[in-house]
Coordinates of C-alpha atoms in Angstrom, one line a residue:
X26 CA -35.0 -2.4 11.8
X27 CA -32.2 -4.6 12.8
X28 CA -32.5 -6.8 9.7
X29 CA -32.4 -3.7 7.7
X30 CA -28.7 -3.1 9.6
X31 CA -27.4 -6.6 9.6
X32 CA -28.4 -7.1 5.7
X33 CA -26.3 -3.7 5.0
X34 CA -22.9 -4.1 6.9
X35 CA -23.4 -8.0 6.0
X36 CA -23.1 -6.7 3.1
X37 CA -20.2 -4.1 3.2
X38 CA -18.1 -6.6 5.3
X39 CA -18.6 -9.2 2.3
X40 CA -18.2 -6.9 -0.4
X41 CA -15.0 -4.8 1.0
X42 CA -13.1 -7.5 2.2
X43 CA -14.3 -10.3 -0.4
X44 CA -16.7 -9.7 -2.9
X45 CA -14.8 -7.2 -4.4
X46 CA -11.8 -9.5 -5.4
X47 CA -14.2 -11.8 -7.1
X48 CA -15.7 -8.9 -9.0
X49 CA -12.6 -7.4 -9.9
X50 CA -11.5 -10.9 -11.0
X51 CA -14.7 -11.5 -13.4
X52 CA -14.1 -8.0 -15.0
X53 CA -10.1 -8.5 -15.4
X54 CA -11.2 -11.6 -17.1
X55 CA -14.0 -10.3 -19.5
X56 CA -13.6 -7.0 -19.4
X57 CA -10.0 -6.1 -19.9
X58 CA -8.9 -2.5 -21.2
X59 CA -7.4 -2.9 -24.1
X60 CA -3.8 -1.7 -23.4
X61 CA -1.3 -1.1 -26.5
X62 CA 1.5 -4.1 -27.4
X63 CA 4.6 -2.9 -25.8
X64 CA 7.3 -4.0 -27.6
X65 CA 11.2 -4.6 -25.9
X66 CA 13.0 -1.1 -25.3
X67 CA 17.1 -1.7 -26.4
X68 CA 19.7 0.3 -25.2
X69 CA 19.3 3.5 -27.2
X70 CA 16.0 3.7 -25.9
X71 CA 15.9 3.4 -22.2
X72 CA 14.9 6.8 -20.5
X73 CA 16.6 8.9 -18.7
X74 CA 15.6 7.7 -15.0
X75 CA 16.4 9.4 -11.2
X76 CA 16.0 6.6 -8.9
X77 CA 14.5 9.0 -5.8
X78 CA 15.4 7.4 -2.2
X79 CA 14.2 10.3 0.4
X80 CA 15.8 8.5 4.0
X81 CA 16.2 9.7 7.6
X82 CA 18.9 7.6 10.0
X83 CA 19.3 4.4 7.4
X84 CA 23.1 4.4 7.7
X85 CA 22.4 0.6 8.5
X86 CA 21.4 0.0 5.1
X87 CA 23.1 2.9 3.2
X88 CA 25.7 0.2 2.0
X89 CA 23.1 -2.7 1.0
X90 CA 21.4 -0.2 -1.0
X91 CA 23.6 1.3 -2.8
X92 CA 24.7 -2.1 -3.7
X93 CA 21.3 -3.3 -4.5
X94 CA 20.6 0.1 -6.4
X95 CA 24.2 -0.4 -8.6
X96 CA 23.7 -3.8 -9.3
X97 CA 20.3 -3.0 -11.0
X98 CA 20.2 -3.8 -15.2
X99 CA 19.5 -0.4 -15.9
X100 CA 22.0 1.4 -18.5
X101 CA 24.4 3.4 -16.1
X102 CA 24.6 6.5 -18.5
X103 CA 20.5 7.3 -18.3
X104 CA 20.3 6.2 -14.5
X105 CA 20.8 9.0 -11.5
X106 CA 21.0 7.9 -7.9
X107 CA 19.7 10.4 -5.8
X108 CA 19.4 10.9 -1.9
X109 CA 17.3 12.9 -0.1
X110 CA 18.5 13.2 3.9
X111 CA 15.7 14.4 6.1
X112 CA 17.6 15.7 9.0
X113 CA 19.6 12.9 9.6
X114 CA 21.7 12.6 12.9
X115 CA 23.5 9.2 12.1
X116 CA 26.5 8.9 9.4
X117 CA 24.6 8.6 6.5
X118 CA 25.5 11.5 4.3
X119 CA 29.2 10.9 5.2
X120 CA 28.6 7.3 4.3
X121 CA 27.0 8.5 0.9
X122 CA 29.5 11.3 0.4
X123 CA 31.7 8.2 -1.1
X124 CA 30.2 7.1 -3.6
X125 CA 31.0 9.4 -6.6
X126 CA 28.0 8.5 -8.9
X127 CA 25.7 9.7 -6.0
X128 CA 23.6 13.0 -5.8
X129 CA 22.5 13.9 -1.9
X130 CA 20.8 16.5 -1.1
X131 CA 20.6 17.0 2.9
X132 CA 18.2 19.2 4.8
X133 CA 19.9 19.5 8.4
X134 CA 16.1 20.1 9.6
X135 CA 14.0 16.8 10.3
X136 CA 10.7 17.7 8.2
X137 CA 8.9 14.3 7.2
X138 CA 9.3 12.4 4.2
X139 CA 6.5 14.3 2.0
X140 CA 8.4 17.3 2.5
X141 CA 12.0 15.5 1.6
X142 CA 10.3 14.6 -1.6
X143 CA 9.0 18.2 -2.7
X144 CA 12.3 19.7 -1.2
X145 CA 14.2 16.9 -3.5
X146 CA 11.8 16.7 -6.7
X147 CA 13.1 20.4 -7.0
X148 CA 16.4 19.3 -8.4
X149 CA 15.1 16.2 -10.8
X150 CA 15.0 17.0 -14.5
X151 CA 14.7 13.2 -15.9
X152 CA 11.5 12.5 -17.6
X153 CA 11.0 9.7 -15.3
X154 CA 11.1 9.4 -11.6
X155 CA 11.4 6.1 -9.3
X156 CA 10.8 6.5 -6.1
X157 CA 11.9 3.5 -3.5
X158 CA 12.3 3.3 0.3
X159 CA 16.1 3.0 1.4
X160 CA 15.2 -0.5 3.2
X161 CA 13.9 -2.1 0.3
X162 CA 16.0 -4.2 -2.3
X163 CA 14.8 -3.9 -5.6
X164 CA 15.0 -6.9 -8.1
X165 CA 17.8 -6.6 -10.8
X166 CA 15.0 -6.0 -13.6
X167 CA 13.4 -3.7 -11.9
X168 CA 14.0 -0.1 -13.3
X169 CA 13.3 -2.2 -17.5
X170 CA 10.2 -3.1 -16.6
X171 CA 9.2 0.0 -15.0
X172 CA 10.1 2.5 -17.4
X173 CA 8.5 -0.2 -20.6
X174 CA 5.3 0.8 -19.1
X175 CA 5.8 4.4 -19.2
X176 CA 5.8 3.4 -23.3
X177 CA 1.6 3.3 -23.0
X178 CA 0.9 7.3 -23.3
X179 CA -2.0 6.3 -20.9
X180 CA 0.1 5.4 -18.1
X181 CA 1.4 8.4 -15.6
X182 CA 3.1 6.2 -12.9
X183 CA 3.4 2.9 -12.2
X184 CA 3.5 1.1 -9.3
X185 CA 6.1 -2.0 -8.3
X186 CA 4.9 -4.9 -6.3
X187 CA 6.2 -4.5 -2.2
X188 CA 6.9 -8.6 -1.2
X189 CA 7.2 -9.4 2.5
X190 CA 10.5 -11.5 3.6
X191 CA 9.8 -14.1 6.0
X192 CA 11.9 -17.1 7.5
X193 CA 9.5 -19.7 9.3
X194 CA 10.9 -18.1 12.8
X195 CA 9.3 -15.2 12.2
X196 CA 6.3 -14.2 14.5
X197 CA 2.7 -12.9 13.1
X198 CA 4.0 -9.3 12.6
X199 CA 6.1 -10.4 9.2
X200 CA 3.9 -13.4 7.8
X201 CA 0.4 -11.9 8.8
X202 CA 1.5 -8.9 7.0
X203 CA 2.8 -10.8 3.8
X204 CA -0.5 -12.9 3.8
X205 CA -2.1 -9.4 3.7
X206 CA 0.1 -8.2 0.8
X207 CA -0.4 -11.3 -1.3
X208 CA -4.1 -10.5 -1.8
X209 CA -3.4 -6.8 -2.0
X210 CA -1.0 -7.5 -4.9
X211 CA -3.9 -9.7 -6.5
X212 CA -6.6 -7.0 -6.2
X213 CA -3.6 -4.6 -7.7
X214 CA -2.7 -6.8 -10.4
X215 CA -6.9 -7.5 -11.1
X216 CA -7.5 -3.7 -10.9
X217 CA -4.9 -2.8 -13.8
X218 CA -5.8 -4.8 -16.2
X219 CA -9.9 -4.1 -15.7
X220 CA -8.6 -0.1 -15.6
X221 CA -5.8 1.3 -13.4
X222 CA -4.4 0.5 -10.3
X223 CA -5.5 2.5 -7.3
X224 CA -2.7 4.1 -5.5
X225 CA 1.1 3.8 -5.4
X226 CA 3.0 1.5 -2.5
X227 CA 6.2 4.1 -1.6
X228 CA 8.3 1.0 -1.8
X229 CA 8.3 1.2 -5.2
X230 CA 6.4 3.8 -7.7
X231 CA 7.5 5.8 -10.7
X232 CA 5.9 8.7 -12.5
X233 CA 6.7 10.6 -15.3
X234 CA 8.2 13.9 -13.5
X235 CA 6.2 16.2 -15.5
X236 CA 3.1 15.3 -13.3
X237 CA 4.4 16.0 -10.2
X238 CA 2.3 18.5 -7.7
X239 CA 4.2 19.4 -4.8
X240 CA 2.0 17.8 -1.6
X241 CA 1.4 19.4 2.1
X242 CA 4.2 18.4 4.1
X243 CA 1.2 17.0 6.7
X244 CA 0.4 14.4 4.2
X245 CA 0.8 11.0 6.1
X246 CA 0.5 9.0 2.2
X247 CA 2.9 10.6 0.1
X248 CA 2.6 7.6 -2.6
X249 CA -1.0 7.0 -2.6
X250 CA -1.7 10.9 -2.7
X251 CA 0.8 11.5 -5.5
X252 CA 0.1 8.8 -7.5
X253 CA -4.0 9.6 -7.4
X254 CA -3.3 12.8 -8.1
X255 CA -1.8 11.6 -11.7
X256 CA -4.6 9.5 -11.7
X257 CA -7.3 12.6 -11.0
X258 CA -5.9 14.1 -14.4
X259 CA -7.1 11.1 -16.5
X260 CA -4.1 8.8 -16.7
X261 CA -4.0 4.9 -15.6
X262 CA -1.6 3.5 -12.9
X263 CA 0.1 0.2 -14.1
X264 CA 0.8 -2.5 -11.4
X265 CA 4.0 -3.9 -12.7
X266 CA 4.5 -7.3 -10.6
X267 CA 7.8 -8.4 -12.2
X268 CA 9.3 -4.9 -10.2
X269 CA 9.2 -5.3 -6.9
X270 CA 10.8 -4.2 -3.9
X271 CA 11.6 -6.9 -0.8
X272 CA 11.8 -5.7 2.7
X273 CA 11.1 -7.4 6.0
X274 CA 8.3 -7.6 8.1
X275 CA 7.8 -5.4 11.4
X276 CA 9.8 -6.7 14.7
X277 CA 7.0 -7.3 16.5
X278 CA 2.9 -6.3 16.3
X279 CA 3.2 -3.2 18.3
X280 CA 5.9 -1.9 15.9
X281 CA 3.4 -3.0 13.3
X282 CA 0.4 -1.1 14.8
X283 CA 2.4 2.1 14.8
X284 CA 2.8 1.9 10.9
X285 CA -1.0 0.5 10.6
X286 CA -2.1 3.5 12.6
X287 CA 0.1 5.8 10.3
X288 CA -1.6 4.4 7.5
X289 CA -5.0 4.2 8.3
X290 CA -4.9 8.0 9.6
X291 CA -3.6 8.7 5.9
X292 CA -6.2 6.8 4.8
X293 CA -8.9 9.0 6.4
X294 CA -7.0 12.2 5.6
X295 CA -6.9 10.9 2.1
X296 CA -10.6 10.6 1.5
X297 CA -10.8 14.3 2.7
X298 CA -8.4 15.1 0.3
X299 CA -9.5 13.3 -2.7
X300 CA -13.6 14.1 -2.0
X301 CA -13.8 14.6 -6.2
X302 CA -13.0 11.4 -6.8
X303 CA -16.1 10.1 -5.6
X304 CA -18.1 11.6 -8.1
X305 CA -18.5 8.3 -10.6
X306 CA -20.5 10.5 -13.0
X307 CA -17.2 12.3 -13.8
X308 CA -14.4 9.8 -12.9
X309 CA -16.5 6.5 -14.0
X310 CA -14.7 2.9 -13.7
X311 CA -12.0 4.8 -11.4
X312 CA -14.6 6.1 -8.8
X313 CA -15.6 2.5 -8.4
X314 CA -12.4 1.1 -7.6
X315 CA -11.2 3.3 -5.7
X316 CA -14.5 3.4 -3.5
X317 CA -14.1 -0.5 -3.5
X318 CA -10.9 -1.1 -3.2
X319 CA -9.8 1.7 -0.8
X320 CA -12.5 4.0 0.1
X321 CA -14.8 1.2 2.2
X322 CA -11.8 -0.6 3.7
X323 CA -10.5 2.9 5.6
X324 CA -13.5 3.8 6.6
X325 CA -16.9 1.9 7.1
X326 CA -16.4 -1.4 6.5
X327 CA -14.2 -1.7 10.1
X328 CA -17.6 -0.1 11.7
X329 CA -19.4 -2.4 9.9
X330 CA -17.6 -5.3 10.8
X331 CA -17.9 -4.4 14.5
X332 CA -21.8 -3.6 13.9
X333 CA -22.4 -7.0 12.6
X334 CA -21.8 -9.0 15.8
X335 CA -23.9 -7.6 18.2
X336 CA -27.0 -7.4 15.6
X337 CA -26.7 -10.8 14.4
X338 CA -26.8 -11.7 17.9
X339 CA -30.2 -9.9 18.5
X340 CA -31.4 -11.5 15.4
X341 CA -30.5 -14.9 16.4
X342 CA -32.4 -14.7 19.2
X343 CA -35.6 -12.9 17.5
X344 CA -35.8 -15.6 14.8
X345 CA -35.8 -18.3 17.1
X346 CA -33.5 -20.7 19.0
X347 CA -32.7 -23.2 16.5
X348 CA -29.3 -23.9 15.3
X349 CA -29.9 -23.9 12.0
X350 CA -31.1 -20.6 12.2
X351 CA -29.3 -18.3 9.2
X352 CA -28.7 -15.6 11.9
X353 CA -27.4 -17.9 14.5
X354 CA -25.4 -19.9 12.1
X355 CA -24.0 -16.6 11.3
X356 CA -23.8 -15.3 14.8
X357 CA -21.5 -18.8 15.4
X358 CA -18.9 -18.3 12.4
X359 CA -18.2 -14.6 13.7
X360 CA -17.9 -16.4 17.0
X361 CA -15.3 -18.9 15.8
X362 CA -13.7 -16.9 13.6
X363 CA -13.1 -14.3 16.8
X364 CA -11.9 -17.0 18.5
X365 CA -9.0 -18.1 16.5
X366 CA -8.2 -14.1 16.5
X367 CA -7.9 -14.6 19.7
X368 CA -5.7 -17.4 19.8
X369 CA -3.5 -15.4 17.0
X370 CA -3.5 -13.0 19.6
X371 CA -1.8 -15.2 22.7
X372 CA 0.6 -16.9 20.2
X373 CA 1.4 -13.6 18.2
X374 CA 5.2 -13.9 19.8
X375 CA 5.4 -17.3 18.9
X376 CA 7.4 -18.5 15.6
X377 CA 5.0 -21.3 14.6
X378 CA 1.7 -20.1 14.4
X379 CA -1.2 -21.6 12.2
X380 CA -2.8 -19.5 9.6
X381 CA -6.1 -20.4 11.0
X382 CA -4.8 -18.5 13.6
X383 CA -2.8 -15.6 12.5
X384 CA -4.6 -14.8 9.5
X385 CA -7.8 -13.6 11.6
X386 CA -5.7 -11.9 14.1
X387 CA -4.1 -9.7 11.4
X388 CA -7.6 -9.3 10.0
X389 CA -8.9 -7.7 13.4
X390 CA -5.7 -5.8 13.8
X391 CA -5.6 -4.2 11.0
X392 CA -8.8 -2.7 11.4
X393 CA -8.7 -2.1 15.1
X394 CA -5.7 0.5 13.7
X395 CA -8.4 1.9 11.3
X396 CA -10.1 3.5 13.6
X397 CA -7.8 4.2 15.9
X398 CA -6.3 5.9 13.0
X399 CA -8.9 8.4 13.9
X400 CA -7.3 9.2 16.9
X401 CA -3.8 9.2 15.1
X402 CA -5.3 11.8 12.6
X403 CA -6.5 14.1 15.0
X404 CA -3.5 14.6 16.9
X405 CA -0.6 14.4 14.0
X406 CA 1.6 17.4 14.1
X407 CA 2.7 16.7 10.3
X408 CA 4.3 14.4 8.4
X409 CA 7.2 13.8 10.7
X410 CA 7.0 10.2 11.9
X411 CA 8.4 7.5 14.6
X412 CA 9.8 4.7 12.2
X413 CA 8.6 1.0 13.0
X414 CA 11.2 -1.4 13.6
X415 CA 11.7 -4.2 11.1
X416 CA 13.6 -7.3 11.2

């Protein structure tokens, strides 16, 4: 009976966190979809594009923004700025009420983010839509390479690539998390050209606006809900890594573990949400990436993972006390591999911190917050959230 356990979360652990990128990788390579040759848009044929910024209390970076957001190589007369305030109580729509080529739209009433984005999707009539976060700077050719993909009448959104800015002073909270985002933008970039991606980052995602579905204001993942819902209807999601959106890493790990709770609590109310799309005989080569990809990683592989520990230690000592056992050899790597979490844990304040180190800490913390995502979940009031502090 125990082998029987230990051989199956061996092998969800393996699979969810790295057999799956090597699969993905060998069917990217062989067994590409055959997208169409996009040629270059010029001038005359560049869409009509809303850039959508919902924000609550960002009068910080009001300024930076709209600097970053006018400086893009977009052309000015098929490009709206629009802001969304959700109940702000700083200066930002007085700050925004300067700029002239700005539309705002202000609810006075604090209501979350989802419900910024149905309240302000109301009022867009381009055929495009590009959402971003107001603390993220977009690159200059961001909004081209966007809207080229939109070119593919298989593609309903598509999905920028979020980058984490580091300096070497920073603690574990910013490079653990852009460690983690490296291989998420690999399994991304993998999953789009074997299919579609799976899910939106709200950092940077566009969809064409005819395929938006107002959400429940309660939803906790606005992007990944709206883009999977485009992709429930048949259509592909293209990871487009030359867009991307740059913000900074969390101030600290316990500013980070509010927006990892947040997330993995959207993750569970996400798989509730999205139940059909588990069904592979109807949604195929997108049922298996999203169970691989997204599916395992908010859900059983963390129990798995925390499974696998205690049985491989009963195993090891069933099968005898030798080191070269399989099951204490085993039993040993978990060991050492807890043990530098550990140590990522007592030097997660410090600036110069090894990978061997922080990269296992991040690991376990990141799905320690899966499950107390649970908890998160279960007593969320709505989509109304505390913002986590970045650098």
């Amino acid at each position: 009976m125990y082998l029987v356990v230990f051989m199956i979360c061996a092998f969800i652990v393996f699979y969810t966190y790295l057999g799956y990128g090597m699969l993905i990788y060998f069917l990217a390579r062989w067994f590409p979809y055959k997208s169409i040759t996009i040629p270059e848009l010029n001038a005359q044929e560049f869409p009509a594009v809303t850039l959508f910024i919902a924000a609550y209390n960002e009068a910080e970076i009001i300024e930076e923004k709209m600097a970053n957001s006018l400086a893009l190589d977009y052309p000015t007369n098929r490009l709206k700025i629009f802001w969304v305030i959700d109940g702000s109580t700083d200066a930002s729509e007085e700050i925004l009420r300067k700029y002239t080529n700005v539309k705002v739209l202000y609810s006075p009433e604090r209501r979350g983010k989802t419900a910024a984005i149905n309240h302000g999707m109301a009022h867009v009539e381009d055929p495009i839509v590009v959402f971003t976060d107001a603390n993220c700077m977009l690159n200059k050719e961001a909004l081209k390479r966007i809207v080229k993909q939109f070119e593919d009448p298989t593609i309903g959104c598509v999905s920028g690539e979020k980058r984490i800015a580091f300096q070497q002073d920073d603690t574990v909270s910013s490079k653990g998390e852009s460690a983690y985002w490296k291989y998420e933008s690999f399994l991304k970039e993998k999953d789009f050209v074997y299919y579609s991606g799976v899910g939106a980052a709200g950092e940077l995602f566009a969809i064409r606006t005819v395929y938006f579905e107002e959400m429940p204001e309660n939803t906790l993942l606005d992007d990944f809900m709206l883009s999977m819902r485009i992709a429930q209807k048949g259509l592909r999601i293209a990871y487009t890594p030359d867009a991307y959106a740059v913000e900074r890493g969390s101030s600290n790990m316990e500013e980070e573990s509010k927006r990892k709770q947040r997330i993995a609590a959207g993750g569970w109310q996400s798989i509730g949400r999205l139940l059909p799309l588990l069904n592979f005989f109807v949604y195929g080569k997108l049922s298996f990436q999203y169970v691989s990809h997204r599916v395992l990683r908010w859900s059983i592989a963390p129990i798995a993972l925390i499974v696998l520990l205690p049985i491989s230690w009963l195993l090891a000592g069933e099968h005898g006390r030798s080191l070269i056992n399989v099951f204490t050899v085993i039993l040993y790597m978990q060991m050492a591999f807890y043990l530098c979490a550990v140590v990522g844990y007592l030097s997660r304040n410090q600036t110069q911190v090894s990978k061997v180190f922080f990269i296992p800490y991040y690991f376990v913390f990141m799905n320690a917050n899966v499950l107390m995502g649970i908890w998160y979940l279960i007593n969320s009031t709505g989509g109304v959230w505390e913002k986590s502090k970045r650098k």
